[in-house]
Amino acid sequence: MLLYKFLSLSFPLRRECLNPFHRALPMGSRRRGNDSFGGFSAMRHVKFLLSLLSLLSSLATAQTYPAGPMRIVVPFPPGGGTDIFARALAQKLNEAWQVPVIVENRSGANGTIGSAYVAKAPPDGHTTLLIPSGFAVNPSIYPKLPFDTAKDFAPVSLLAEGPLVLSVHPSFPPRSVKEFTAFLKARPGEINYGSSGNGSPPHLAAELFKLLSGVRMNHIPYKGAGPAAIDLFAGQIPIYFMNALQVTQYVRAGKVRALGVTTAQRFAQLPEVPTIAEAGVPGYALSNWYGILAPAATPRTSITKLHAEIARILSLPDIKERLTNQGAILVGNTPEEFAAYLRSEMATAAKIVKAAGMTALN
């Protein structure tokens, strides 16, 4: 009714032009000249006005967003790299927008529980999901996810990349990748390694190492990076491909020994640690990364505004120093670039999963 009144005031149209149930005029009785402003012509104006109203609504949304508290859902327990990144981001969003920004840990099933929660959240831009690279692995090892990875989320930005670090407890004998490989080959299937869960980045990294080096290890999945790290420090597990955001400070403190990094280039914060490829496993290369998603139907204007603010935050000197020193290579790319990156990572993960025979159970 409001739209009808708006159109009536804006254009002196005959009522039948706005009434879709009005009987059409016979072909020979259509008026011409200035009064031919009906039929299909009127419908074109109606469509134009509807598009204009949609645009005005989007602009209003952009001006009022965020309209209340925000949540960054971390689909893992506190203490891991995803959680570290989320809390740094939440603090700066709160300072910039003056609204509460809550980090909510919803862990389980390698991030599936928290991801499903965000996929079904109201698409208003106030609930987002901070993911690690394991998000791209889930479709290949979980055949019945409670969401569609490609369709139920709107990419916002790739926040950062970085290596995983092949880390061992100081009591573990090998002191290089070559010694590590020889040690495991002499004890096939006798040594355990930990991960932050089935399909997680550490799991993928270890399985790729097994595939390319020919060693055999037993997988011990934990419910998140924090619990796995605690057991590595305590010597309960001797091996863990640990993300750089967690491990750098502990390598410097001598609590763990770093044998190699998973990326194709050395890691600037641990320059003395070789890449796994150069240390004895040719062709090995794997990146860990963090990104942020929103529910699929989130207004484009909200996505654009959120991305712009995140890019600004990642350029702040204190954030750059803090996260770079902990091992992150900050990115902050566009939603379109992150969408393409995510598709590529999913394809790569699928190849590794198939070649290594990974499942949700191993």
Coordinates of C-alpha atoms in Angstrom, one line a residue:
M1 CA 0.0 0.0 0.0
L2 CA 2.8 2.4 0.8
L3 CA 4.5 1.6 -2.5
Y4 CA 1.2 2.2 -4.3
K5 CA 0.8 5.6 -2.7
F6 CA 4.5 6.4 -3.5
L7 CA 4.0 5.5 -7.1
S8 CA 0.7 7.4 -7.4
L9 CA 2.3 10.6 -6.1
S10 CA 5.5 10.2 -8.2
F11 CA 3.8 9.5 -11.5
P12 CA 0.2 10.4 -12.6
L13 CA -0.5 6.9 -13.9
R14 CA -3.9 5.4 -14.5
R15 CA -4.8 3.1 -11.7
E16 CA -5.0 0.1 -14.1
C17 CA -1.3 0.6 -14.9
L18 CA -0.4 -0.1 -11.3
N19 CA -3.0 -2.9 -10.8
P20 CA -1.6 -6.2 -12.0
F21 CA -5.2 -7.7 -11.9
H22 CA -6.8 -5.1 -14.1
R23 CA -8.1 -6.5 -17.4
A24 CA -5.8 -5.7 -20.3
L25 CA -7.1 -3.4 -23.0
P26 CA -7.9 -4.8 -26.4
M27 CA -5.0 -4.4 -28.9
G28 CA -6.8 -1.8 -31.0
S29 CA -7.9 0.4 -28.0
R30 CA -4.6 1.4 -26.5
R31 CA -4.2 5.1 -26.3
R32 CA -1.3 6.7 -27.9
G33 CA 0.6 9.9 -27.4
N34 CA 1.2 11.2 -23.9
D35 CA -1.4 8.8 -22.5
S36 CA 0.5 5.7 -23.7
F37 CA 2.3 5.7 -20.4
G38 CA 0.8 2.4 -19.5
G39 CA 1.2 -1.4 -20.0
F40 CA 4.8 -2.5 -20.4
S41 CA 6.1 1.1 -20.1
A42 CA 4.5 1.4 -16.7
M43 CA 5.9 -1.9 -15.5
R44 CA 9.4 -0.7 -16.5
H45 CA 8.9 2.3 -14.3
V46 CA 7.7 0.1 -11.5
K47 CA 10.8 -2.1 -11.8
F48 CA 13.0 1.0 -11.9
L49 CA 11.4 2.4 -8.7
L50 CA 11.7 -1.0 -6.9
S51 CA 15.4 -1.1 -7.8
L52 CA 15.7 2.5 -6.5
L53 CA 14.0 1.6 -3.3
S54 CA 16.3 -1.4 -2.9
L55 CA 19.3 0.8 -3.5
L56 CA 18.1 3.3 -0.9
S57 CA 17.5 0.5 1.6
S58 CA 21.1 -0.8 1.0
L59 CA 22.5 2.7 1.6
A60 CA 20.5 3.0 4.8
T61 CA 21.8 -0.3 5.9
A62 CA 25.4 0.8 5.2
Q63 CA 24.9 4.0 7.2
T64 CA 23.5 2.2 10.3
Y65 CA 25.7 -0.9 10.2
P66 CA 26.7 -2.1 12.8
A67 CA 23.5 -1.4 14.6
G68 CA 24.3 -3.4 17.7
P69 CA 26.7 -6.0 19.3
M70 CA 28.8 -8.1 17.0
R71 CA 30.1 -11.6 17.4
I72 CA 33.1 -13.3 15.9
V73 CA 32.6 -17.0 16.2
V74 CA 35.8 -19.0 16.6
P75 CA 34.9 -22.7 15.8
F76 CA 37.7 -24.0 18.1
P77 CA 38.6 -23.7 21.8
P78 CA 40.5 -20.7 23.2
G79 CA 44.3 -20.6 22.9
G80 CA 44.9 -21.5 19.2
G81 CA 45.9 -19.2 16.4
T82 CA 42.3 -18.7 15.3
D83 CA 41.4 -17.5 18.7
I84 CA 44.4 -15.2 19.0
F85 CA 43.5 -13.5 15.7
A86 CA 39.9 -13.1 16.6
R87 CA 40.6 -11.4 19.9
A88 CA 43.0 -9.0 18.3
L89 CA 40.4 -8.1 15.6
A90 CA 37.6 -7.8 18.1
Q91 CA 39.5 -5.3 20.2
K92 CA 40.1 -3.0 17.3
L93 CA 36.6 -3.3 15.9
N94 CA 35.2 -2.3 19.3
E95 CA 37.5 0.7 19.4
A96 CA 36.5 1.8 15.9
W97 CA 32.8 1.3 16.0
Q98 CA 32.0 1.6 19.7
V99 CA 29.8 -1.5 19.8
P100 CA 30.5 -4.6 21.8
V101 CA 32.4 -7.2 19.8
I102 CA 32.3 -10.6 21.4
V103 CA 34.6 -13.6 20.6
E104 CA 32.5 -16.7 20.9
N105 CA 34.2 -20.1 20.9
R106 CA 31.9 -22.8 19.5
S107 CA 34.2 -25.8 19.0
G108 CA 33.7 -29.3 17.8
A109 CA 34.1 -31.6 14.7
N110 CA 37.1 -29.6 13.3
G111 CA 35.2 -26.3 13.2
T112 CA 31.9 -27.8 11.8
I113 CA 29.7 -26.9 14.8
G114 CA 30.7 -23.2 14.9
S115 CA 30.6 -23.0 11.1
A116 CA 27.0 -24.4 11.0
Y117 CA 25.9 -21.9 13.6
V118 CA 27.1 -19.0 11.6
A119 CA 25.7 -20.4 8.3
K120 CA 22.2 -20.3 9.9
A121 CA 22.7 -16.9 11.8
P122 CA 20.7 -13.8 10.7
P123 CA 22.5 -12.4 7.6
D124 CA 22.9 -8.9 9.0
G125 CA 26.6 -8.7 9.3
H126 CA 26.6 -8.8 13.1
T127 CA 27.7 -12.5 13.2
T128 CA 30.9 -13.6 11.4
L129 CA 33.1 -16.7 11.4
L130 CA 36.9 -16.7 11.7
I131 CA 38.3 -19.7 10.0
P132 CA 41.7 -21.4 9.6
S133 CA 42.8 -23.2 6.5
G134 CA 41.2 -26.5 7.8
F135 CA 37.9 -25.0 6.7
A136 CA 38.8 -25.9 3.1
V137 CA 39.6 -29.5 4.1
N138 CA 36.2 -30.3 5.7
P139 CA 34.2 -30.9 2.5
S140 CA 36.7 -33.6 1.5
I141 CA 36.6 -35.6 4.7
Y142 CA 33.1 -34.9 6.0
P143 CA 30.6 -36.2 3.4
K144 CA 27.5 -34.8 5.1
L145 CA 28.3 -31.3 6.4
P146 CA 25.3 -29.4 7.9
F147 CA 26.0 -26.5 5.5
D148 CA 27.2 -25.9 1.9
T149 CA 30.8 -24.6 2.1
A150 CA 30.5 -22.9 -1.2
K151 CA 27.0 -21.4 -1.0
D152 CA 26.2 -20.7 2.7
F153 CA 28.9 -18.1 3.4
A154 CA 30.0 -14.8 2.0
P155 CA 33.8 -14.3 2.0
V156 CA 34.9 -11.0 3.6
S157 CA 38.7 -11.2 3.6
L158 CA 41.8 -13.4 3.8
L159 CA 43.4 -12.0 7.0
A160 CA 46.8 -13.6 7.0
E161 CA 48.9 -16.5 5.9
G162 CA 51.9 -18.2 7.5
P163 CA 53.6 -21.5 7.9
L164 CA 53.0 -24.4 10.2
V165 CA 56.2 -25.4 12.1
L166 CA 57.2 -29.0 12.4
S167 CA 57.7 -28.9 16.2
V168 CA 59.0 -31.6 18.6
H169 CA 59.4 -31.8 22.3
P170 CA 63.0 -31.0 23.4
S171 CA 63.4 -34.6 24.6
F172 CA 62.7 -36.1 21.2
P173 CA 66.0 -37.2 19.7
P174 CA 65.9 -36.0 16.1
R175 CA 67.4 -32.5 15.5
S176 CA 66.8 -32.1 11.8
V177 CA 64.2 -33.1 9.2
K178 CA 66.6 -35.8 7.8
E179 CA 67.2 -37.2 11.3
F180 CA 63.4 -37.0 11.9
T181 CA 62.6 -39.0 8.7
A182 CA 65.3 -41.6 9.5
F183 CA 64.1 -42.0 13.1
L184 CA 60.5 -42.6 11.9
K185 CA 61.4 -45.0 9.1
A186 CA 63.3 -47.1 11.7
R187 CA 60.1 -47.2 13.8
P188 CA 57.2 -47.5 11.4
G189 CA 53.9 -46.9 13.1
E190 CA 55.4 -46.6 16.6
I191 CA 55.5 -42.8 17.0
N192 CA 52.4 -40.6 17.6
Y193 CA 51.8 -37.1 16.3
G194 CA 49.1 -34.7 17.5
S195 CA 46.8 -32.3 15.6
S196 CA 44.1 -29.9 16.4
G197 CA 41.5 -32.3 15.0
N198 CA 40.6 -34.5 12.0
G199 CA 41.1 -32.4 8.8
S200 CA 42.8 -29.6 10.6
P201 CA 45.9 -27.8 9.1
P202 CA 48.3 -29.8 11.3
H203 CA 46.6 -33.1 10.3
L204 CA 46.9 -32.1 6.6
A205 CA 50.5 -31.1 7.0
A206 CA 51.5 -34.4 8.7
E207 CA 49.7 -36.5 6.1
L208 CA 51.4 -34.6 3.3
F209 CA 54.7 -35.2 5.1
K210 CA 54.0 -38.9 5.4
L211 CA 52.9 -39.1 1.7
L212 CA 56.1 -37.4 0.4
S213 CA 58.7 -38.9 2.8
G214 CA 57.3 -42.5 3.1
V215 CA 57.2 -42.5 6.9
R216 CA 54.4 -43.9 9.1
M217 CA 53.1 -42.1 12.2
N218 CA 49.9 -42.5 14.3
H219 CA 47.5 -39.6 14.4
I220 CA 46.2 -38.3 17.8
P221 CA 43.5 -35.7 17.1
Y222 CA 42.7 -33.1 19.8
K223 CA 39.7 -30.8 20.2
G224 CA 41.6 -27.7 19.1
A225 CA 45.1 -26.3 18.9
G226 CA 45.3 -25.2 22.5
P227 CA 44.9 -28.7 24.0
A228 CA 47.3 -30.2 21.5
A229 CA 50.0 -27.6 22.3
I230 CA 49.6 -28.2 26.0
D231 CA 50.3 -31.9 25.5
L232 CA 53.3 -31.1 23.3
F233 CA 54.8 -28.9 26.0
A234 CA 54.2 -31.6 28.6
G235 CA 55.8 -34.3 26.4
Q236 CA 52.6 -36.3 26.1
I237 CA 52.9 -36.1 22.3
P238 CA 56.4 -35.8 20.7
I239 CA 55.3 -34.2 17.4
Y240 CA 52.9 -31.5 16.3
F241 CA 52.8 -29.3 13.2
M242 CA 52.1 -26.1 15.2
N243 CA 50.9 -22.9 13.7
A244 CA 53.3 -20.0 13.7
L245 CA 51.0 -17.7 15.8
Q246 CA 51.3 -20.2 18.6
V247 CA 54.8 -21.6 18.4
T248 CA 57.2 -18.8 17.7
Q249 CA 57.5 -17.6 21.4
Y250 CA 57.9 -21.2 22.6
V251 CA 60.7 -21.9 20.1
R252 CA 62.5 -18.8 21.3
A253 CA 62.0 -19.9 24.9
G254 CA 63.4 -23.4 24.2
K255 CA 60.1 -25.1 25.2
V256 CA 59.9 -26.8 21.7
R257 CA 62.3 -27.5 19.0
A258 CA 61.5 -26.4 15.4
L259 CA 62.8 -28.7 12.7
G260 CA 61.2 -27.1 9.6
V261 CA 58.5 -24.8 8.3
T262 CA 55.8 -26.0 5.9
T263 CA 55.9 -23.1 3.4
A264 CA 58.1 -22.9 0.3
Q265 CA 60.0 -19.9 1.7
R266 CA 61.7 -19.6 5.1
F267 CA 59.8 -17.9 7.9
A268 CA 61.2 -14.4 8.7
Q269 CA 60.5 -14.7 12.5
L270 CA 62.5 -18.0 12.6
P271 CA 65.1 -17.5 9.9
E272 CA 67.4 -20.2 11.2
V273 CA 64.7 -22.9 10.6
P274 CA 64.8 -24.4 7.1
T275 CA 61.8 -25.2 5.0
I276 CA 60.9 -28.9 5.0
A277 CA 61.5 -29.0 1.3
E278 CA 65.1 -27.8 1.5
A279 CA 65.7 -29.9 4.6
G280 CA 65.1 -33.2 2.9
V281 CA 61.5 -33.6 1.6
P282 CA 61.5 -32.1 -2.0
G283 CA 58.2 -30.7 -3.2
Y284 CA 56.8 -30.2 0.3
A285 CA 54.8 -26.9 0.6
L286 CA 51.7 -26.0 2.6
S287 CA 50.4 -22.7 4.0
N288 CA 48.3 -22.1 7.0
W289 CA 45.9 -19.1 6.7
Y290 CA 43.0 -17.3 8.5
G291 CA 40.0 -15.7 6.9
I292 CA 36.6 -14.2 7.9
L293 CA 33.2 -15.1 6.5
A294 CA 29.6 -13.9 7.0
P295 CA 26.3 -15.7 6.3
A296 CA 25.6 -15.9 2.6
A297 CA 22.7 -13.4 2.4
T298 CA 24.6 -10.6 4.3
P299 CA 24.0 -7.3 2.5
R300 CA 26.8 -6.4 0.1
T301 CA 27.1 -2.9 1.7
S302 CA 27.8 -4.5 5.1
I303 CA 30.4 -6.8 3.6
T304 CA 32.1 -3.9 2.0
K305 CA 32.1 -1.8 5.1
L306 CA 33.4 -4.7 7.3
H307 CA 36.2 -5.5 4.8
A308 CA 37.3 -1.8 4.6
E309 CA 37.5 -1.7 8.4
I310 CA 39.4 -5.0 8.6
A311 CA 41.9 -3.8 6.0
R312 CA 42.4 -0.6 8.0
I313 CA 43.0 -2.6 11.2
L314 CA 45.5 -4.9 9.6
S315 CA 47.5 -1.8 8.5
L316 CA 47.7 -0.4 12.1
P317 CA 51.3 -0.3 13.3
D318 CA 50.6 -2.0 16.7
I319 CA 48.6 -4.8 15.0
K320 CA 51.2 -5.4 12.3
E321 CA 54.0 -5.6 14.9
R322 CA 52.0 -7.8 17.3
L323 CA 50.8 -10.4 14.8
T324 CA 53.9 -10.3 12.5
N325 CA 56.1 -11.0 15.6
Q326 CA 53.8 -14.0 16.3
G327 CA 54.2 -15.4 12.8
A328 CA 51.4 -13.9 10.7
I329 CA 51.9 -12.5 7.2
L330 CA 49.0 -10.0 7.0
V331 CA 46.9 -9.9 3.8
G332 CA 43.5 -8.2 4.0
N333 CA 42.5 -8.9 0.4
T334 CA 39.0 -8.2 -1.1
P335 CA 36.0 -10.4 -0.8
E336 CA 36.3 -11.4 -4.5
E337 CA 40.0 -12.3 -4.1
F338 CA 39.3 -14.3 -1.0
A339 CA 36.5 -16.2 -2.7
A340 CA 38.8 -17.2 -5.5
Y341 CA 41.5 -18.1 -3.0
L342 CA 39.1 -20.3 -1.0
R343 CA 38.0 -22.2 -4.1
S344 CA 41.7 -22.9 -5.0
E345 CA 42.5 -24.1 -1.4
M346 CA 39.5 -26.4 -1.4
A347 CA 40.7 -28.0 -4.7
T348 CA 44.3 -28.4 -3.3
A349 CA 43.1 -29.9 -0.1
A350 CA 40.9 -32.4 -2.0
K351 CA 43.9 -33.7 -3.9
I352 CA 46.0 -34.2 -0.7
V353 CA 43.1 -35.9 1.1
K354 CA 42.5 -38.3 -1.8
A355 CA 46.2 -39.1 -2.2
A356 CA 46.8 -39.6 1.5
G357 CA 43.6 -41.5 2.1
M358 CA 42.5 -39.2 4.8
T359 CA 39.1 -39.6 6.4
A360 CA 37.2 -38.1 9.4
L361 CA 38.3 -41.2 11.4
N362 CA 42.0 -41.3 10.7

